[in-house]
CSV table of N, CA and C in Angstrom, one decimal:
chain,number,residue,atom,x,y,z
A,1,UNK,N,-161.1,-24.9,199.0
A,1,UNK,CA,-159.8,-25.2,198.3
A,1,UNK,C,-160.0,-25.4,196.8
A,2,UNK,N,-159.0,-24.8,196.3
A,2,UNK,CA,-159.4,-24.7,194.4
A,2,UNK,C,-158.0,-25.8,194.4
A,3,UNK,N,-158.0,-26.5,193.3
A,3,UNK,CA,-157.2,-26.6,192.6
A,3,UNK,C,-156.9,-26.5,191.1
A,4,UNK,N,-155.6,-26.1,190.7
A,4,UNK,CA,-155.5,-25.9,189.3
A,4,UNK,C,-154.4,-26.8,188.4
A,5,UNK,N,-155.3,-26.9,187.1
A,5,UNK,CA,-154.5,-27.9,186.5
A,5,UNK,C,-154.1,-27.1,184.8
A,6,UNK,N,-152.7,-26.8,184.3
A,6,UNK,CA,-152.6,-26.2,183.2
A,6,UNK,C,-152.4,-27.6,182.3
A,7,UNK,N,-152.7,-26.5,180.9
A,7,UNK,CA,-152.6,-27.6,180.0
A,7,UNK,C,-152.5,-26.7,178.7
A,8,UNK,N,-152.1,-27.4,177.2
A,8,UNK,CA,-152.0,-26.2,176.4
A,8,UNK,C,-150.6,-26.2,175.8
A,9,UNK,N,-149.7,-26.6,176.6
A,9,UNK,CA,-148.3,-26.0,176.4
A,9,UNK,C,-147.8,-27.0,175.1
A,10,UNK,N,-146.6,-26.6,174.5
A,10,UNK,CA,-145.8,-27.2,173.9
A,10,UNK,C,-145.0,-26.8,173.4
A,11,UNK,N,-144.4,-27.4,171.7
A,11,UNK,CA,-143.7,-26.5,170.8
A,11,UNK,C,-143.9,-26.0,169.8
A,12,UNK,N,-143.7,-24.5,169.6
A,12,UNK,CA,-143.9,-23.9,168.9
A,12,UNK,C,-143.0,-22.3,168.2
A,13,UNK,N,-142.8,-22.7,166.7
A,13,UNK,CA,-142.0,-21.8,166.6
A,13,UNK,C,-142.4,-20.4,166.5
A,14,UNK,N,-141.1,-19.6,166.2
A,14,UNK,CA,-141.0,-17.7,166.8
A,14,UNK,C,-142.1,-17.2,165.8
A,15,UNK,N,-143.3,-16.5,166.4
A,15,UNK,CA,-144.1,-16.2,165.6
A,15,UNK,C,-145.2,-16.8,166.0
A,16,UNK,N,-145.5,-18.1,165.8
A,16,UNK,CA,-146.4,-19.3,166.2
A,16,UNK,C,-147.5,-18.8,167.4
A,17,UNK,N,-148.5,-19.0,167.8
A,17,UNK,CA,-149.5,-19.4,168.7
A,17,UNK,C,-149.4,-20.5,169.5
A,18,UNK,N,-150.5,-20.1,170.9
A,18,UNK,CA,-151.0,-21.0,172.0
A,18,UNK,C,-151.6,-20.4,172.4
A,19,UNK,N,-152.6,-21.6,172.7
A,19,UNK,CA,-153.3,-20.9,173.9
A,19,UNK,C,-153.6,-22.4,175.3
A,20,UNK,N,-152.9,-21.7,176.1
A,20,UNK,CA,-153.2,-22.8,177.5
A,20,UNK,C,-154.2,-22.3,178.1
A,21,UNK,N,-154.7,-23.2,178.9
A,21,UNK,CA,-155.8,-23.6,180.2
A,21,UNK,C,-155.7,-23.9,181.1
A,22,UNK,N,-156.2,-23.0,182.2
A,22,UNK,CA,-156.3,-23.4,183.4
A,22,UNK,C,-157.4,-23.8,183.9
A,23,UNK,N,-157.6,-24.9,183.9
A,23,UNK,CA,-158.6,-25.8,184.6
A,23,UNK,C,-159.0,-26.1,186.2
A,24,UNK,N,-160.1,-25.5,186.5
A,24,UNK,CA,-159.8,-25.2,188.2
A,24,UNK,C,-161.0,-26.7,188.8
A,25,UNK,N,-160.8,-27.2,189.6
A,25,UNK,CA,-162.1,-27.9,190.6
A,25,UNK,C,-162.1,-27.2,191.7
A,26,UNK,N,-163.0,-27.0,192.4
A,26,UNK,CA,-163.7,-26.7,193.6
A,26,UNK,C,-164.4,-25.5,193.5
A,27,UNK,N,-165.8,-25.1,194.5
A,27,UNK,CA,-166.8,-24.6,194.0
A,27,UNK,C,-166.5,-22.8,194.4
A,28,UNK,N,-165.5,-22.8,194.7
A,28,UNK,CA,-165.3,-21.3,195.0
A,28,UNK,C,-164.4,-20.7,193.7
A,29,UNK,N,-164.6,-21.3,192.8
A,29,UNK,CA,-162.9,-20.7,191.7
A,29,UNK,C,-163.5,-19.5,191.1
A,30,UNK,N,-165.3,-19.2,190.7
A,30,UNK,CA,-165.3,-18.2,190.4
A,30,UNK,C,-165.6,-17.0,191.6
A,31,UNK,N,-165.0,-17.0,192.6
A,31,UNK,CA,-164.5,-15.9,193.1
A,31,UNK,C,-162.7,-15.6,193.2
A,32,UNK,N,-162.6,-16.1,192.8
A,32,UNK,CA,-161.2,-15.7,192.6
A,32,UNK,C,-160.6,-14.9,191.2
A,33,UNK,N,-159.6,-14.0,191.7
A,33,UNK,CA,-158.8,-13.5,190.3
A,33,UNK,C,-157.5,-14.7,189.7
A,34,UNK,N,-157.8,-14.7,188.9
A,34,UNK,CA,-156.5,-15.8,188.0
A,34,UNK,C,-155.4,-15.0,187.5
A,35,UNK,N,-154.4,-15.7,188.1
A,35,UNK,CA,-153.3,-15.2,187.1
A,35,UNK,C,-152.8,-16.1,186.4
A,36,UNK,N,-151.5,-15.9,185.4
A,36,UNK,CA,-150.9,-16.2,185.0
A,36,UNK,C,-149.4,-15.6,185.2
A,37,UNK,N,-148.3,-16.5,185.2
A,37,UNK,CA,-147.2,-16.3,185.5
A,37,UNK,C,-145.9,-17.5,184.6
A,38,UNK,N,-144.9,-17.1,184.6
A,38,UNK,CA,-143.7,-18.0,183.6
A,38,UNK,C,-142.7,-17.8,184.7
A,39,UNK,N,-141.6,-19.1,184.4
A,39,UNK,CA,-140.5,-19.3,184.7
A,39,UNK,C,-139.7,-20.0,183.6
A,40,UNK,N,-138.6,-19.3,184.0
A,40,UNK,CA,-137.6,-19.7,182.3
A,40,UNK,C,-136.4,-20.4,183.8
A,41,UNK,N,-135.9,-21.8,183.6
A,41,UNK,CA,-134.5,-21.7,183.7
A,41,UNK,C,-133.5,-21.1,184.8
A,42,UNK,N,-133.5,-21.3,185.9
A,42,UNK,CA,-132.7,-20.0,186.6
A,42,UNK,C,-133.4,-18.8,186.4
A,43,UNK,N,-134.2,-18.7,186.3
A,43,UNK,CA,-135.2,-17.1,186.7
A,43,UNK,C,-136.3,-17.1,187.6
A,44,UNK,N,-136.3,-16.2,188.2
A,44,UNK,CA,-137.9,-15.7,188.9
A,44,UNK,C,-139.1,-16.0,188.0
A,45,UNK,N,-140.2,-16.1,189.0
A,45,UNK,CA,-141.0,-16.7,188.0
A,45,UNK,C,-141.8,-15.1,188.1
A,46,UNK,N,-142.4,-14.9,186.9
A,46,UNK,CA,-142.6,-13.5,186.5
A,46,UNK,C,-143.9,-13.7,185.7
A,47,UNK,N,-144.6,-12.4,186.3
A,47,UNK,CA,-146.3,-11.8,185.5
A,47,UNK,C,-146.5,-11.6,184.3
A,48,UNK,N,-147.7,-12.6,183.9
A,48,UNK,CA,-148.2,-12.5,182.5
A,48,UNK,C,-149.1,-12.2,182.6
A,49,UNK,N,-150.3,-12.2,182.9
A,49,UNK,CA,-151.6,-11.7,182.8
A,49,UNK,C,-151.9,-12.1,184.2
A,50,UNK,N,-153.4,-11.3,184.5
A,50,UNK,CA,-154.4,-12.1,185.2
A,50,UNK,C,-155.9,-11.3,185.1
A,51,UNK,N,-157.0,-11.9,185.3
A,51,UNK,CA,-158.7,-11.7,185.2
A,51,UNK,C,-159.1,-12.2,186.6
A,52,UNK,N,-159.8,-10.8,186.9
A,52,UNK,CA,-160.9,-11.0,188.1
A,52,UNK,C,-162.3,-11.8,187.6
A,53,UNK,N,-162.5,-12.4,188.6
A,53,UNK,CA,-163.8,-13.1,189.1
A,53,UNK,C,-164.9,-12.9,187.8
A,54,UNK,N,-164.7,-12.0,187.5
A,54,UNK,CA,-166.0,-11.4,187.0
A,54,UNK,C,-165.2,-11.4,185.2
A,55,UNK,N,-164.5,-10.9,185.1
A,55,UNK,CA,-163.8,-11.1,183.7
A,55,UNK,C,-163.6,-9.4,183.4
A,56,UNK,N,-164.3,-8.8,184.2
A,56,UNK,CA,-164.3,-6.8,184.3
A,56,UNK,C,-163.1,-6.5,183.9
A,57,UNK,N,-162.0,-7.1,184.9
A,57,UNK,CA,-160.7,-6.2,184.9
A,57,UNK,C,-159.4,-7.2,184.2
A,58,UNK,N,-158.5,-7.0,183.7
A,58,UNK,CA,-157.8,-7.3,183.4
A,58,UNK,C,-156.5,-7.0,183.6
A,59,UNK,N,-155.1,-7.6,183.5
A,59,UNK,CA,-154.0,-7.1,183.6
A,59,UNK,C,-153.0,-7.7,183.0
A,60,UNK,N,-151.9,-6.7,181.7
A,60,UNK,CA,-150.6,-7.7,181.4
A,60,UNK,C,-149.4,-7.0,181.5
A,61,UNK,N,-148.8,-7.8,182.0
A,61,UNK,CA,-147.5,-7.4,181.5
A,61,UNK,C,-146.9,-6.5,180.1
A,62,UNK,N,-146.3,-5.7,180.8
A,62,UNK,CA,-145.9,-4.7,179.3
A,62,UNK,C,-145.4,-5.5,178.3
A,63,UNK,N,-144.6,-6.9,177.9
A,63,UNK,CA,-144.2,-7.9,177.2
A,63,UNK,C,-145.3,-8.6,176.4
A,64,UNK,N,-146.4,-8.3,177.1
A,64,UNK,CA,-147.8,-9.3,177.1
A,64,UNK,C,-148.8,-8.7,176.1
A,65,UNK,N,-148.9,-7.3,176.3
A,65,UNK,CA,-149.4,-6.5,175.9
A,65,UNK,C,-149.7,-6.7,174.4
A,66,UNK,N,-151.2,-6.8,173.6
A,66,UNK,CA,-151.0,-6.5,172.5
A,66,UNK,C,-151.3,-8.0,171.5
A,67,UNK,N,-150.4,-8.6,172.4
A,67,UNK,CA,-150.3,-10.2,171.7
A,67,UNK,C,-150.9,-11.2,172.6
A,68,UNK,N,-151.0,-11.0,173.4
A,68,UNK,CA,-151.7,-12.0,174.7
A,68,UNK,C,-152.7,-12.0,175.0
A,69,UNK,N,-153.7,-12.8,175.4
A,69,UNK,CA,-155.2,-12.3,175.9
A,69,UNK,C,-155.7,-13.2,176.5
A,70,UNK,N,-156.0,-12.8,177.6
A,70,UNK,CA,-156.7,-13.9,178.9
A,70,UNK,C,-158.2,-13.5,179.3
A,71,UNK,N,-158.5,-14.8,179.3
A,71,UNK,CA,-160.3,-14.8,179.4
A,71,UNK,C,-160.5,-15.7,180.3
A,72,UNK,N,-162.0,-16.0,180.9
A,72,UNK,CA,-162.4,-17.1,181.7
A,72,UNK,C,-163.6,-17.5,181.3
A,73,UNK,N,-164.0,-18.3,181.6
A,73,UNK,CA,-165.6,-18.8,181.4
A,73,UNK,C,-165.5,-19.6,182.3
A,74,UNK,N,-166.3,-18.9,183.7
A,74,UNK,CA,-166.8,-19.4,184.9
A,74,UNK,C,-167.8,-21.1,184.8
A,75,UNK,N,-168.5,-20.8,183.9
A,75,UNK,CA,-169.4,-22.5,183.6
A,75,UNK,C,-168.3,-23.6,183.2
A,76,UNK,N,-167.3,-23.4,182.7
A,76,UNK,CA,-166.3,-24.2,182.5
A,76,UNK,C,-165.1,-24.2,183.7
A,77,UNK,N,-164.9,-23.4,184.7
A,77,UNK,CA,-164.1,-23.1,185.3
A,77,UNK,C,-162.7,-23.3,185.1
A,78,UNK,N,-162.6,-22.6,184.1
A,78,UNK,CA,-161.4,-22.5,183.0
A,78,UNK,C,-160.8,-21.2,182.4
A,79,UNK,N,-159.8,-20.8,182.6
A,79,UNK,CA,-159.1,-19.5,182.3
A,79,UNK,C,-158.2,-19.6,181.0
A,80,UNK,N,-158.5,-19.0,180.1
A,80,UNK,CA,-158.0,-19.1,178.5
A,80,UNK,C,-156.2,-18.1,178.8
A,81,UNK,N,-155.3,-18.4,178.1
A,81,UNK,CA,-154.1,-17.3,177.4
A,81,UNK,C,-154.2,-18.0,176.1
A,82,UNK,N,-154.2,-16.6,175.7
A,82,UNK,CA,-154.3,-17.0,174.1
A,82,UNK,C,-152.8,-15.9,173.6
A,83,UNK,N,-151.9,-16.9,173.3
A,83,UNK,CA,-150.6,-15.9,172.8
A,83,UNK,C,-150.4,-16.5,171.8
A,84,UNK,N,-150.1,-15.0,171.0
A,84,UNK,CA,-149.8,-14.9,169.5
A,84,UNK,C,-148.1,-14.6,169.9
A,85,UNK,N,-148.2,-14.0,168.7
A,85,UNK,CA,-146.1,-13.9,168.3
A,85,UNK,C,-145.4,-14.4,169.0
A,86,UNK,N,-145.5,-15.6,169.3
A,86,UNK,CA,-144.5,-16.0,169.9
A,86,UNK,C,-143.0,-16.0,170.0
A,87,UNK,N,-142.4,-15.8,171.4
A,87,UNK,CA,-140.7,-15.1,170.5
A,87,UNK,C,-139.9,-16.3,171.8
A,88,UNK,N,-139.0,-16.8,171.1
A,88,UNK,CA,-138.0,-18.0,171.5
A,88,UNK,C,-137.4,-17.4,173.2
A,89,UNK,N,-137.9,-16.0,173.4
A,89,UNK,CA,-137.2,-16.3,175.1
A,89,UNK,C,-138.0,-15.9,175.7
A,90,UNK,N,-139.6,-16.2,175.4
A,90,UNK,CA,-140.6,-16.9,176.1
A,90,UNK,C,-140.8,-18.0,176.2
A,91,UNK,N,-139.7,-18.9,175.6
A,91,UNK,CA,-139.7,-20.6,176.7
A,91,UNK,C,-139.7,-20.1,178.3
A,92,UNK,N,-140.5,-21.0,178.7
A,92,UNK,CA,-140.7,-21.1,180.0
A,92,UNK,C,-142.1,-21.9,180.5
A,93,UNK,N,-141.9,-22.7,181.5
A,93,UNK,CA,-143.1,-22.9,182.3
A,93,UNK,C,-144.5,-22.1,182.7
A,94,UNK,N,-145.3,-22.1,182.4
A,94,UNK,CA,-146.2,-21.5,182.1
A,94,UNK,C,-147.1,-22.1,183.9
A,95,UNK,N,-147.7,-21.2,185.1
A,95,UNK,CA,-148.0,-21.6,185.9
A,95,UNK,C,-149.8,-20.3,185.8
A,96,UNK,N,-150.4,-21.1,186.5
A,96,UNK,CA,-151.5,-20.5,187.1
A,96,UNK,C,-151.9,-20.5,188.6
A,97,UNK,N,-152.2,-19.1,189.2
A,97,UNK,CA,-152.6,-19.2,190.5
A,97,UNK,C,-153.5,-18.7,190.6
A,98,UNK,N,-153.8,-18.7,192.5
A,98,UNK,CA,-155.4,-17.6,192.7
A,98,UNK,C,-154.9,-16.6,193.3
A,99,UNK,N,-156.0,-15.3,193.5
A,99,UNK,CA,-155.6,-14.3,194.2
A,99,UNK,C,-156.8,-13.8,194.8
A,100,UNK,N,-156.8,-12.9,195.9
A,100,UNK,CA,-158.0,-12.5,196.5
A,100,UNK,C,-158.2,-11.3,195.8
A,101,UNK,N,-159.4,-10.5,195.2
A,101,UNK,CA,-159.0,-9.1,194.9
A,101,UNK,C,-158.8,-8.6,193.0
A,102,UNK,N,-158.1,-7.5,193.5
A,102,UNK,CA,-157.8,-7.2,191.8
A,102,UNK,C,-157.0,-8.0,191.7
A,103,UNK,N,-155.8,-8.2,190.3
A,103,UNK,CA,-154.9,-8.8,189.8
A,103,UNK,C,-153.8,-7.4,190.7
A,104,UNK,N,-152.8,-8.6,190.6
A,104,UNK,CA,-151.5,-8.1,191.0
A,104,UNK,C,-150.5,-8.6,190.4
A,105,UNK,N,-149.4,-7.9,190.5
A,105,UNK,CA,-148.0,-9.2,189.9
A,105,UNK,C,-146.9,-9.4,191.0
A,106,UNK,N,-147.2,-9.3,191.7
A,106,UNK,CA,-146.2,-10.5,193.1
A,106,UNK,C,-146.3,-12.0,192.7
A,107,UNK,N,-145.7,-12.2,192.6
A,107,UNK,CA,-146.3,-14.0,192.5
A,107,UNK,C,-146.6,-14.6,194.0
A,108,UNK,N,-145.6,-14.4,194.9
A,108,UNK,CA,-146.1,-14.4,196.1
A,108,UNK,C,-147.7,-14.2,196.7
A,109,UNK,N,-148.2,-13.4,196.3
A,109,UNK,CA,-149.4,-12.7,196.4
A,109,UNK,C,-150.3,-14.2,196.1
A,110,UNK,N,-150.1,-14.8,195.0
A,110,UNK,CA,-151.0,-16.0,194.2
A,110,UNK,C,-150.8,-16.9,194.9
A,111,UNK,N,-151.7,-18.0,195.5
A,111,UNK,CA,-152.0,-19.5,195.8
A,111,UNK,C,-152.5,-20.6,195.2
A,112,UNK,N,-152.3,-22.1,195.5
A,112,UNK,CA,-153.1,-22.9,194.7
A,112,UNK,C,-152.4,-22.9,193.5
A,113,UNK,N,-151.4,-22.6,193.3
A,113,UNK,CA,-150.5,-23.4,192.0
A,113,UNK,C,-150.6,-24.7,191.4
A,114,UNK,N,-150.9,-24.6,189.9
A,114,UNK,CA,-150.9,-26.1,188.9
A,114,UNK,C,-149.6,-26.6,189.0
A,115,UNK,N,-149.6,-27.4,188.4
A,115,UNK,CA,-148.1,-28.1,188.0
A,115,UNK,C,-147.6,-27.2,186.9
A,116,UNK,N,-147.7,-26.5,186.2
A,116,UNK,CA,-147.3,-26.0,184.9
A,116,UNK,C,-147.5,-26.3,183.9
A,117,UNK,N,-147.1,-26.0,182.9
A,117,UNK,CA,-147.0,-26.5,181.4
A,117,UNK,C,-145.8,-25.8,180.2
A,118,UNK,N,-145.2,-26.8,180.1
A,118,UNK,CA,-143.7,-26.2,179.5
A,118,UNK,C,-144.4,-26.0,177.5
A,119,UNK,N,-144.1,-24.3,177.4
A,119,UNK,CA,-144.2,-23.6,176.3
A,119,UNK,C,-142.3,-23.5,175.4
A,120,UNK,N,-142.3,-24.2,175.0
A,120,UNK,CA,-141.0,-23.9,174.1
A,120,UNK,C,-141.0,-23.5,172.9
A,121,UNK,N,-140.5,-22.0,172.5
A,121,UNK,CA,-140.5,-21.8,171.4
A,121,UNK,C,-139.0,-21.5,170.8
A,122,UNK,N,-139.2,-22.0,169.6
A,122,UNK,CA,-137.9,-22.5,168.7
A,122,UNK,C,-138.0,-21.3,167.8
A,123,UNK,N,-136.6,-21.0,167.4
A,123,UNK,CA,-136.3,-19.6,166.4
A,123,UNK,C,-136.0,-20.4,165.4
């Protein structure tokens, strides 16, 4: 059983930086692929990144692309997003899960959900 705890979030305005952390306990987390995922408000919660096990493969969202970048370091059992330009309707909860395998973007697919961390960015 993994668990995960995000952390990172806040306020920040259009343009602005973050970078959250997912902080995992239990001794299996580096076999797992990490995602990342957001929920705004009355929306679906929707694909932001995620890194396999190994840190080999990666995946983002076409939105994500360019400005975003996710890393892990297994000795820390900790998964980095590091997002630049931030733009005001990327407020949203910011979640992390596991997955067996490559990255995918079903969120369904992902288990072991944090609590979140609310990212608000101001125009």
């Amino acid at each position: 059983q993994v668990q995960l705890v995000e952390s990172g979030g806040g306020l920040v305005q259009a343009g602005g930086s973050l970078r959250l952390s997912c902080a995992a306990s239990g001794r299996t987390f580096n076999m797992y692929t990490i995602g990342w995922f957001r929920q705004a408000p009355g929306k679906e919660r929707e694909f932001v990144a995620a890194i396999t096990w190994s840190g080999g493969r990666t995946s983002y969202a076409d939105s994500a692309k360019g400005r975003f970048t996710i890393s892990r370091d297994n000795a820390k059992n900790t998964v980095y997003l590091q997002m630049n330009s931030l733009k005001p309707e990327e407020t949203a909860v910011y979640y992390c899960g596991t997955v067996n395998g490559y990255p995918v973007v079903l969120s369904r697919a992902y288990k072991n959900w944090g609590q979140g961390t609310q990212v608000t960015v101001s125009s």
